[in-house]
């Protein structure tokens, strides 16, 4: 993209709660922009962006899919993200590299739990947004209630820039509050044609009232507009457009539109709004990073093809024809196929074999890509999700991404010897592709455990192992991913002195441990460093502590919420070795934890159930029976929204249980909230089932 044209680029994500209509909206966008010649439907398994077999079978989005289309001479790079909480990592890493986003809301349900989660992620990365209230044709649709919930639940300053014409089965289009024109879709065609007409009578009067409401909201962000409005001057549509764009990009204002993507109404005005109100890379301006040679020093890169090259790798996936591909967002400079780039975190050079413009799982080769582009590249061997690629002589490191805690695991085993040989390699690849997935061998039980964000996540992983990678596995029942921590403070010393490879290896460390309240981290500090002792020795001690933590000190669960302070190390210049200090520190750390009193921590989940009023009592009783804590109940239309905290161990199979208690009319979301210590008796019961006695 030439620097003179970067202002025409929009890098956007489509984000929402599950079933709000993200993928359906994206499919219409691809059709109206001419990218697709026909409309794909989620419920038929023909949606372009839901290309995985597992997505088509389940009718949900699992992986973020990228595509590029054109509208009004603007290039729109779109990432369609999942709505299910188990795949929230896909939203996180997409929003990390996007300039803007469209938040899709169900007109009946309004702001739902996962809506709040993804909006929180967008806040974290300062992504400007517009809101699209979808499904206006559904019974119970309430446009104004959606806007009220965006203001109240999401804490945003939001105002309508459109008003619906009709509602439910009478919904035919919308009124543009800037121009006071009416868009009407009629007939049963694919929504390509609509009628633009003037407003009259009561419709015009009502629209003017809402236009005034919009102007009052914009007056907070534009002094000139405020002055003209208060002075009684007529405000032009162009002046309002400018004010909305500035307020959206700089101040987090949310313009709200409406429509029905499934009924092909309102998508073209949404595309107009994307181009008019969401930022280009130029609007976002220069990006900051760390100088790779002096991490404390902040350096910047401008969105210009003439700048030094810099990009962020945000997703890795497999292509059957190209092999492993890495999705990157280019922030500055230009990239040419066949050239070398530098990964400053791995301190490795990488060769770019091919540059690909992606359309879901299809690809088009490109010779070059430059600032503002989102593309996929092949040939990278060392780069993982969240790492920076840049010019070698002036390296920059962009901030790393944070990945969520895994809270659930299942044991798997290969079906045959041939499967055993392929399994390790496949799991390694899946771990690189999906940072919210992990695996490890449990030393106590000898089992191979895979860890994920929820039952559905692990179900998809095992399904892919068999169908995509042709690795046969037997799997056990889902298990809770517990953690270990400490209840008090203690100090322990350990000395390792042994002859290895004909030379005596010596290492000694004294370590103090204490609880780190309100944190899941393991923090390592040094009380005092002796300048006569090489830094490598201290690094070895720190490594020994950090490497031993995932194996626990009681039952093989990772240790969390601990501050470990290295009080002293003994140094013997003739015999000291890194390996010996790593071993000594590991042993001292575990011993100190055992002395301090180990506790077993269980994951507590935030549960939100939306149920018809008639079944609320049964749902509450069931949550109480599951050791749940009811936090509150809110009425919403003719339903109740129950918020609670429940141990994950009580929630396996809850989907089936809830369906049977509510005749299939309730829905729920479950997200990780925190770890809490179990009582001694509860921990004893859990560990005894694993043959561990405390």
XYZ file of C-alpha atoms in Angstrom:
694
model
C 0.000 0.000 0.000
C 1.592 3.273 -1.105
C 1.929 5.798 1.715
C -0.350 8.200 -0.164
C -3.088 5.554 -0.052
C -2.772 4.361 3.545
C -5.594 6.742 4.482
C -7.900 4.464 2.433
C -7.126 1.368 4.522
C -9.430 0.115 7.288
C -8.179 -2.785 9.426
C -11.269 -3.884 11.334
C -12.563 -6.779 13.384
C -16.127 -8.036 13.725
C -16.701 -8.950 17.375
C -19.658 -9.987 19.527
C -21.259 -12.521 21.842
C -21.956 -15.915 20.265
C -25.023 -15.926 17.949
C -25.228 -12.132 17.646
C -24.629 -12.494 13.904
C -20.951 -11.645 13.326
C -20.278 -14.172 10.594
C -23.666 -13.558 8.932
C -22.833 -9.836 8.826
C -19.371 -10.560 7.410
C -20.856 -12.817 4.702
C -23.140 -9.952 3.584
C -20.189 -7.570 3.549
C -18.287 -9.939 1.249
C -21.297 -10.239 -1.046
C -22.092 -6.515 -1.334
C -18.436 -5.601 -1.857
C -18.226 -8.126 -4.696
C -15.722 -10.383 -2.919
C -18.184 -13.300 -3.041
C -20.684 -13.910 -5.823
C -23.203 -15.543 -3.488
C -24.145 -15.291 0.185
C -22.892 -18.048 2.478
C -25.087 -19.017 5.439
C -23.859 -20.151 8.849
C -26.841 -22.455 9.460
C -26.240 -24.210 6.127
C -22.514 -24.642 6.796
C -21.663 -22.587 3.682
C -20.229 -19.445 5.329
C -16.927 -18.486 3.688
C -15.357 -17.315 6.942
C -16.359 -20.474 8.859
C -14.237 -22.736 6.677
C -13.167 -25.338 9.261
C -15.163 -28.585 9.262
C -15.750 -28.187 13.002
C -17.170 -24.661 12.443
C -19.510 -25.826 9.692
C -20.799 -28.759 11.756
C -21.421 -26.695 14.896
C -22.517 -23.440 13.246
C -20.052 -21.407 15.332
C -16.816 -19.527 14.660
C -13.768 -21.187 16.210
C -10.811 -19.468 14.583
C -10.406 -15.842 13.525
C -10.510 -15.668 9.719
C -9.096 -12.783 7.664
C -10.196 -11.363 4.324
C -9.840 -8.196 2.263
C -12.502 -6.348 0.252
C -13.118 -2.928 -1.339
C -15.866 -0.387 -0.627
C -16.044 3.201 -1.890
C -12.384 3.038 -2.988
C -11.315 1.967 0.510
C -9.473 -1.275 1.256
C -11.113 -3.069 4.191
C -9.101 -5.826 5.892
C -11.595 -7.772 8.017
C -11.011 -10.298 10.780
C -14.139 -12.240 11.780
C -13.611 -13.322 15.394
C -15.268 -16.081 17.484
C -17.985 -15.264 20.007
C -17.613 -18.349 22.212
C -15.701 -17.741 25.435
C -13.484 -20.832 24.904
C -11.871 -19.112 21.907
C -11.417 -15.653 23.397
C -7.668 -15.821 22.607
C -8.625 -15.418 18.923
C -10.335 -12.111 19.745
C -7.441 -10.977 21.930
C -4.752 -11.444 19.329
C -6.881 -9.987 16.535
C -7.691 -6.813 18.467
C -3.989 -6.438 19.252
C -3.290 -5.583 15.599
C -6.543 -3.953 14.447
C -7.212 -0.242 14.055
C -10.997 -0.405 14.537
C -13.851 -2.794 15.211
C -17.558 -3.337 14.638
C -19.351 -4.577 17.740
C -22.426 -6.598 16.741
C -25.335 -6.846 19.202
C -28.477 -8.953 19.155
C -31.402 -6.476 19.188
C -33.334 -8.764 21.554
C -30.560 -9.800 23.961
C -28.643 -6.506 24.003
C -25.289 -6.538 25.788
C -24.482 -10.156 26.674
C -21.632 -11.526 28.828
C -19.170 -12.173 26.006
C -20.006 -8.731 24.577
C -18.608 -7.290 27.800
C -15.510 -9.495 27.546
C -14.616 -8.540 23.966
C -15.302 -4.844 24.619
C -12.956 -5.046 27.575
C -10.309 -6.522 25.266
C -10.897 -3.703 22.753
C -10.509 -1.136 25.577
C -7.196 -2.739 26.519
C -5.794 -2.085 23.039
C -7.581 1.297 22.584
C -9.514 0.133 19.519
C -12.173 2.617 18.269
C -15.561 0.982 17.602
C -18.929 1.394 15.997
C -21.945 -0.666 17.105
C -24.322 -2.559 14.821
C -27.599 -3.625 16.451
C -28.464 -6.709 14.423
C -31.594 -8.909 14.221
C -34.026 -5.965 14.255
C -36.549 -8.303 12.580
C -36.744 -10.632 15.619
C -39.651 -10.651 18.057
C -38.670 -8.544 21.074
C -36.111 -6.393 19.203
C -35.451 -3.151 21.094
C -32.976 -0.723 19.518
C -33.129 1.954 22.226
C -32.660 -0.616 24.996
C -29.478 -1.815 23.252
C -28.089 1.718 23.244
C -29.001 2.111 26.932
C -27.176 -1.134 27.777
C -24.076 -0.061 25.797
C -24.016 3.085 27.945
C -24.725 1.343 31.251
C -23.059 -2.077 31.012
C -20.117 -1.120 28.810
C -19.705 2.377 30.246
C -19.571 4.004 26.814
C -20.864 7.291 25.472
C -23.039 6.004 22.657
C -25.696 7.577 20.440
C -27.759 6.453 17.466
C -26.770 7.734 14.040
C -29.675 5.757 12.550
C -33.197 4.932 13.706
C -35.080 1.790 12.646
C -38.088 1.977 10.342
C -40.494 -0.497 11.906
C -39.550 -3.309 14.240
C -39.827 -7.110 14.317
C -41.791 -8.298 11.236
C -42.439 -4.687 10.131
C -38.735 -3.772 10.048
C -38.000 -2.477 6.531
C -34.981 -0.201 6.896
C -33.576 2.755 8.784
C -33.425 6.554 8.892
C -30.051 8.287 8.575
C -30.095 10.961 11.292
C -27.365 13.000 9.599
C -29.113 13.446 6.249
C -32.699 12.743 7.450
C -33.090 10.282 4.575
C -34.830 6.909 4.757
C -33.299 3.646 3.494
C -35.962 1.062 2.625
C -35.435 -2.523 1.482
C -38.424 -4.147 -0.200
C -39.134 -7.488 -1.824
C -37.324 -10.754 -1.360
C -34.117 -10.035 -3.317
C -30.627 -10.285 -1.794
C -30.699 -6.745 -0.432
C -28.566 -5.251 -3.204
C -31.202 -2.631 -3.991
C -32.757 -0.180 -1.583
C -34.820 2.970 -1.950
C -33.575 6.303 -0.578
C -36.410 8.726 0.198
C -37.182 11.962 2.080
C -38.941 11.993 5.442
C -42.341 13.553 6.029
C -44.774 14.308 8.848
C -44.406 12.593 12.202
C -41.515 10.446 10.941
C -39.521 13.611 10.189
C -40.425 15.197 13.553
C -39.339 12.116 15.483
C -36.091 11.842 13.484
C -35.271 15.486 14.274
C -35.650 14.772 17.992
C -33.133 11.914 17.776
C -30.871 14.050 15.562
C -30.842 16.711 18.305
C -29.938 14.004 20.831
C -27.006 12.995 18.597
C -25.902 16.625 18.219
C -25.968 17.116 21.991
C -23.733 14.057 22.388
C -21.305 15.312 19.711
C -21.197 18.799 21.256
C -19.111 17.313 24.092
C -16.318 16.562 21.605
C -16.479 19.462 19.104
C -16.457 23.068 20.368
C -17.295 24.588 16.964
C -20.262 22.247 16.485
C -21.415 22.967 20.059
C -21.233 26.720 19.443
C -23.188 26.475 16.168
C -25.787 24.147 17.670
C -26.388 26.308 20.755
C -26.555 29.366 18.496
C -29.394 27.782 16.538
C -27.389 27.341 13.290
C -28.257 24.475 10.950
C -25.632 21.732 11.271
C -24.734 20.063 7.984
C -24.379 16.298 7.547
C -20.722 16.844 6.584
C -19.995 18.702 9.837
C -21.642 15.893 11.798
C -19.626 13.251 9.932
C -16.390 15.027 10.811
C -17.437 15.342 14.465
C -18.463 11.663 14.674
C -15.176 10.528 13.127
C -13.095 12.603 15.554
C -15.173 11.568 18.585
C -15.001 7.881 17.626
C -11.267 7.775 16.921
C -9.994 10.064 19.685
C -12.561 9.906 22.464
C -14.135 6.444 22.392
C -17.582 7.636 21.277
C -19.761 4.823 19.872
C -21.986 5.572 16.845
C -24.840 3.038 16.807
C -26.420 1.629 13.631
C -29.143 -0.961 13.130
C -30.177 -3.632 10.654
C -30.869 -7.289 9.999
C -27.936 -9.001 8.319
C -29.814 -12.275 7.814
C -32.665 -10.409 6.072
C -30.094 -8.408 4.027
C -31.041 -5.018 5.460
C -28.628 -2.333 6.648
C -25.241 -3.765 5.668
C -24.387 -1.178 2.985
C -24.850 1.779 5.397
C -22.711 -0.161 7.905
C -19.936 -0.372 5.293
C -20.285 3.366 4.674
C -19.889 3.945 8.422
C -16.761 1.739 8.579
C -15.109 3.887 5.903
C -16.352 7.206 7.328
C -15.830 6.738 11.056
C -13.212 4.069 11.761
C -9.521 5.005 11.595
C -6.923 4.317 8.944
C -3.373 3.409 10.028
C -2.517 7.101 9.550
C -5.247 8.106 12.026
C -3.843 5.665 14.576
C -0.445 7.303 14.050
C 2.985 6.062 15.009
C 3.319 2.927 17.105
C 5.583 2.586 20.132
C 7.895 -0.251 20.994
C 11.049 -1.005 22.966
C 14.569 -0.603 21.689
C 15.852 -4.186 21.471
C 19.316 -3.103 22.652
C 17.970 -1.015 25.560
C 14.525 -2.322 26.539
C 13.748 0.649 28.809
C 14.093 3.027 25.872
C 10.868 3.646 23.907
C 11.155 3.967 20.125
C 8.473 4.599 17.497
C 7.647 3.678 13.914
C 5.453 5.727 11.579
C 2.867 4.073 9.276
C 4.927 4.844 6.182
C 6.394 2.516 3.549
C 9.630 4.566 3.587
C 10.189 3.860 7.311
C 12.239 0.914 8.602
C 10.273 -2.339 8.375
C 8.396 -3.502 11.491
C 5.535 -5.968 11.951
C 3.837 -8.066 14.615
C 3.084 -11.787 14.190
C -0.345 -12.357 15.691
C -1.490 -15.767 14.476
C 0.013 -18.995 13.167
C -1.899 -21.609 11.204
C -1.410 -24.467 8.778
C -2.137 -24.378 5.062
C -2.331 -27.746 3.219
C -0.483 -26.335 0.195
C 1.924 -23.778 1.681
C 2.637 -25.337 5.093
C 2.880 -23.173 8.214
C 1.824 -19.579 7.624
C 2.155 -16.629 9.991
C -0.308 -13.739 9.956
C 1.414 -10.389 10.430
C 0.351 -6.769 10.747
C 2.871 -4.471 9.069
C 3.232 -1.216 11.007
C 5.984 0.424 8.981
C 8.181 -0.035 5.933
C 7.863 -2.487 3.098
C 8.197 -6.279 2.845
C 9.208 -8.146 -0.315
C 8.936 -11.897 -0.922
C 12.330 -13.624 -0.778
C 13.921 -11.126 1.626
C 15.203 -11.567 5.168
C 13.782 -9.983 8.316
C 14.914 -10.122 11.943
C 13.210 -11.499 15.071
C 14.787 -9.534 17.976
C 13.284 -11.710 20.736
C 14.702 -14.933 19.284
C 17.769 -13.085 17.896
C 17.259 -14.942 14.614
C 17.004 -13.980 10.968
C 13.893 -15.190 9.144
C 13.387 -15.580 5.399
C 10.061 -14.583 3.848
C 9.291 -17.207 1.201
C 5.829 -16.016 0.172
C 3.522 -13.116 0.998
C -0.150 -14.094 0.893
C -3.349 -12.088 0.962
C -5.875 -14.330 2.726
C -9.549 -14.834 2.019
C -10.532 -17.206 4.865
C -8.635 -20.411 3.851
C -7.918 -19.262 0.278
C -4.852 -17.252 -0.670
C -3.464 -14.906 -3.323
C 0.285 -14.411 -3.674
C 1.694 -10.880 -3.485
C 5.147 -9.611 -4.408
C 5.225 -6.898 -1.762
C 3.268 -5.642 1.237
C 3.772 -2.465 3.228
C 2.676 -0.327 6.169
C -1.001 -0.801 6.974
C -1.313 -4.270 5.434
C -2.436 -7.439 7.197
C -1.027 -10.436 5.335
C 0.189 -13.979 5.876
C 3.773 -15.049 5.186
C 5.391 -18.456 4.798
C 8.913 -19.555 5.631
C 9.197 -18.397 9.262
C 10.859 -21.021 11.459
C 11.387 -19.346 14.838
C 8.650 -16.722 15.191
C 5.677 -17.381 17.485
C 2.483 -15.500 18.290
C 3.048 -11.985 19.630
C 6.644 -11.632 18.463
C 8.065 -8.750 16.445
C 9.697 -8.834 13.013
C 11.820 -5.861 11.995
C 14.944 -4.530 10.291
C 18.079 -6.044 11.834
C 20.219 -2.921 12.147
C 17.612 -0.992 14.198
C 15.540 -3.637 15.988
C 12.312 -2.792 17.823
C 10.205 -5.002 20.131
C 6.455 -4.412 20.353
C 4.681 -5.254 23.622
C 3.974 -8.954 24.039
C 0.462 -10.354 24.329
C -0.961 -11.849 27.503
C -2.576 -15.261 27.238
C -5.316 -16.531 29.577
C -4.980 -19.262 32.193
C -6.047 -22.774 31.176
C -8.556 -24.192 33.642
C -9.513 -27.615 32.302
C -7.659 -30.706 31.143
C -8.233 -34.187 29.762
C -5.923 -37.172 29.590
C -5.220 -38.540 26.110
C -3.232 -41.500 24.830
C -2.304 -42.593 21.301
C -4.235 -45.528 19.860
C -1.280 -47.112 18.058
C 2.510 -46.937 17.945
C 2.291 -44.956 14.699
C -0.026 -42.456 16.427
C 2.435 -42.193 19.326
C 5.206 -41.105 16.960
C 3.041 -38.381 15.403
C 1.302 -37.172 18.587
C 4.192 -35.251 20.191
C 4.986 -33.366 16.982
C 1.306 -32.522 16.419
C 0.806 -31.269 19.985
C 3.919 -29.091 19.638
C 2.446 -27.586 16.475
C -0.985 -26.983 18.078
C 0.705 -25.262 21.029
C 2.461 -22.875 18.628
C -0.772 -22.243 16.707
C -2.950 -21.748 19.792
C -1.258 -20.121 22.840
C -4.309 -20.902 25.009
C -3.617 -24.640 24.534
C -0.962 -26.553 26.469
C 0.069 -30.089 27.320
C 2.379 -31.875 29.709
C 3.123 -35.304 31.127
C 1.913 -35.809 34.689
C 4.799 -37.447 36.539
C 2.562 -38.784 39.328
C 0.112 -40.639 37.076
C 2.152 -41.076 33.901
C -0.697 -39.538 31.892
C -0.392 -37.107 29.011
C -2.667 -34.159 29.825
C -3.880 -31.508 27.407
C -5.082 -28.175 28.812
C -7.560 -25.667 27.386
C -10.103 -22.951 28.058
C -13.180 -25.183 28.315
C -14.848 -28.450 27.305
C -15.603 -27.225 23.780
C -12.010 -26.055 23.257
C -10.602 -29.490 24.166
C -13.306 -31.217 22.129
C -12.209 -29.236 19.057
C -8.522 -30.017 19.738
C -9.102 -33.786 19.949
C -11.395 -33.682 16.908
C -8.664 -31.897 14.907
C -6.045 -34.422 16.053
C -8.040 -37.240 14.470
C -9.542 -35.568 11.399
C -7.003 -32.953 10.375
C -3.725 -34.478 11.578
C -4.770 -38.189 11.334
C -3.571 -38.978 14.878
C -5.784 -41.509 16.667
C -6.251 -40.817 20.386
C -8.281 -42.179 23.258
C -9.442 -39.476 25.642
C -10.532 -39.418 29.260
C -13.132 -37.299 31.014
C -12.494 -33.571 31.504
C -10.535 -32.760 34.667
C -10.171 -29.545 36.618
C -6.776 -27.864 36.292
C -6.033 -27.201 39.960
C -3.114 -25.094 41.213
C -0.918 -25.265 44.293
C 0.047 -22.373 46.554
C 1.263 -21.755 50.103
C -0.490 -20.568 53.247
C 2.512 -19.256 55.219
C 6.178 -18.294 54.986
C 9.312 -20.464 55.230
C 12.986 -20.631 54.286
C 14.974 -23.597 53.012
C 18.538 -24.250 51.832
C 19.867 -26.908 49.513
C 23.352 -27.845 48.427
C 24.010 -29.894 45.305
C 27.471 -31.377 45.063
C 28.039 -34.338 42.793
C 30.549 -35.614 40.294
C 29.231 -35.394 36.752
C 31.282 -36.182 33.634
C 34.446 -36.507 35.714
C 34.120 -33.105 37.394
C 32.540 -32.138 40.705
C 29.531 -29.830 40.205
C 28.666 -27.534 43.118
C 25.648 -25.288 43.733
C 23.942 -23.903 46.840
C 20.928 -21.642 47.386
C 18.831 -20.405 50.323
C 15.303 -19.400 49.393
C 12.501 -17.719 51.341
C 8.877 -18.045 50.177
C 5.749 -16.085 51.090
C 2.211 -15.824 49.644
C 1.702 -13.231 46.897
C -1.815 -12.047 47.701
C -4.257 -11.521 44.838
C -1.857 -12.744 42.151
C -1.471 -15.840 40.006
C 2.194 -15.070 39.416
C 5.363 -16.632 40.709
C 7.679 -13.733 41.453
C 11.431 -14.241 41.982
C 13.524 -11.594 43.787
C 17.081 -11.465 45.118
C 17.680 -10.119 48.635
C 21.163 -8.967 47.665
C 23.489 -9.843 44.828
C 27.181 -10.351 45.523
C 29.131 -8.623 42.745
C 31.896 -11.211 42.997
C 29.472 -13.940 41.902
C 28.874 -14.154 38.108
C 25.395 -13.073 36.907
C 25.028 -16.466 35.175
C 24.845 -18.129 38.612
C 21.934 -15.913 39.645
C 20.219 -16.601 36.329
C 20.636 -20.353 36.928
C 19.078 -20.020 40.407
C 16.125 -18.072 39.016
C 15.698 -20.629 36.228
C 15.701 -23.462 38.781
C 12.793 -21.841 40.666
C 10.747 -20.986 37.572
C 11.336 -24.367 35.921
C 10.290 -26.325 39.018
C 7.051 -24.372 39.627
C 4.935 -26.068 36.887
C 5.542 -29.470 38.519
C 4.205 -28.384 41.920
C 5.371 -29.537 45.336
C 2.445 -31.708 46.430
C 0.349 -33.181 43.608
C 1.962 -32.096 40.353
C -0.157 -28.971 39.845
C 1.600 -25.672 38.987
C 2.576 -23.422 41.880
C 1.092 -19.899 41.787
C 0.738 -16.815 43.990
C 4.190 -17.059 45.549
C 7.010 -14.597 46.062
C 10.345 -16.423 46.201
C 13.286 -14.415 47.540
C 16.794 -15.770 47.020
C 18.452 -14.883 50.325
C 21.928 -16.133 49.532
C 24.022 -18.387 47.304
C 27.395 -19.912 48.150
C 30.029 -19.691 45.451
C 32.937 -22.040 44.819
C 34.900 -20.749 41.854
C 36.547 -24.094 41.107
C 33.440 -26.294 41.241
C 30.387 -24.030 40.773
C 28.270 -24.824 37.696
C 24.998 -23.462 36.275
C 23.387 -26.910 36.291
C 24.172 -27.464 39.977
C 22.699 -24.109 41.000
C 19.565 -24.781 38.947
C 19.081 -28.132 40.729
C 19.882 -26.692 44.196
C 17.463 -23.788 43.722
C 14.709 -26.109 42.514
C 15.098 -28.383 45.557
C 15.318 -25.467 48.015
C 12.239 -23.810 46.527
C 10.117 -26.956 46.771
C 11.282 -27.648 50.316
C 10.482 -24.068 51.377
C 6.979 -24.372 49.861
C 6.360 -27.625 51.722
C 7.504 -26.040 55.006
C 5.262 -22.999 54.403
C 2.186 -25.217 54.140
C 0.814 -26.197 50.741
C -2.785 -25.537 49.762
C -4.727 -26.772 46.745
C -6.409 -24.014 44.699
C -9.482 -24.594 42.543
C -10.664 -22.436 39.621
C -13.818 -20.429 40.323
C -15.901 -19.486 37.281
C -18.131 -16.487 36.660
C -21.497 -17.926 35.625
C -24.228 -15.938 33.927
C -27.533 -17.669 33.175
C -30.348 -16.083 31.173
C -33.561 -17.972 31.936
C -37.307 -17.446 31.561
C -38.820 -16.176 34.838
C -40.694 -19.461 35.408
C -37.481 -21.442 35.802
C -35.401 -18.947 37.805
C -36.091 -20.692 41.129
C -34.916 -24.085 39.818
C -31.768 -22.535 38.334
C -30.913 -20.751 41.608
C -31.446 -23.933 43.658
C -29.192 -25.862 41.267
C -26.413 -23.244 41.487
C -26.589 -23.304 45.305
C -26.314 -27.098 45.228
C -23.123 -26.753 43.196
C -21.374 -24.722 45.935
C -22.176 -21.589 43.935
C -22.474 -18.046 45.289
C -25.360 -15.992 43.872
C -24.138 -12.450 43.194
C -27.336 -10.983 41.833
C -30.406 -11.364 39.631
C -31.472 -8.790 37.027
C -34.793 -8.772 35.181
C -34.458 -8.438 31.388
C -37.604 -8.407 29.221
C -39.486 -11.533 30.325
C -36.337 -13.240 31.552
C -34.033 -13.206 34.563
C -30.265 -12.870 34.315
C -28.567 -14.726 37.167
C -24.940 -13.904 38.033
C -22.981 -16.273 40.231
C -19.557 -17.700 41.060
C -19.268 -21.490 40.871
C -16.360 -23.957 41.178
C -15.446 -25.387 37.769
C -15.450 -28.917 39.200
C -19.242 -28.658 39.654
C -19.942 -27.448 36.116
C -19.123 -30.379 33.842
C -22.179 -31.324 31.816
C -24.020 -28.161 32.907
C -25.266 -27.470 29.393
C -27.345 -30.683 29.406
C -28.526 -30.135 32.981
C -29.672 -26.575 32.254
C -31.538 -27.665 29.127
C -33.464 -30.297 31.080
C -34.363 -27.868 33.896
C -35.589 -25.107 31.548
C -36.946 -27.100 28.574
C -34.029 -25.815 26.521
C -35.042 -22.157 26.948
C -32.111 -20.916 29.081
C -28.574 -20.062 28.017
C -25.388 -19.520 29.973
C -21.782 -18.366 29.756
C -18.928 -19.539 31.925
C -15.620 -17.657 32.239
C -12.637 -18.062 34.528
C -12.577 -15.570 37.398
C -10.056 -16.569 40.078
C -8.435 -19.375 42.045
C -9.578 -20.040 45.619
C -8.040 -22.363 48.231
C -9.883 -25.564 49.067
C -10.366 -26.687 52.661
C -8.035 -29.430 53.905
C -10.839 -32.016 53.716
C -11.846 -31.000 50.178
C -8.244 -31.171 48.997
C -7.736 -34.502 50.759
C -10.763 -35.994 48.981
C -9.594 -34.799 45.550
C -6.032 -36.021 45.999
C -7.064 -39.411 47.389
C -8.860 -40.099 44.104
C -5.453 -39.704 42.467
C -3.743 -41.942 45.022
C -2.064 -39.035 46.824
C -2.425 -38.930 50.608
C -1.867 -35.806 52.691
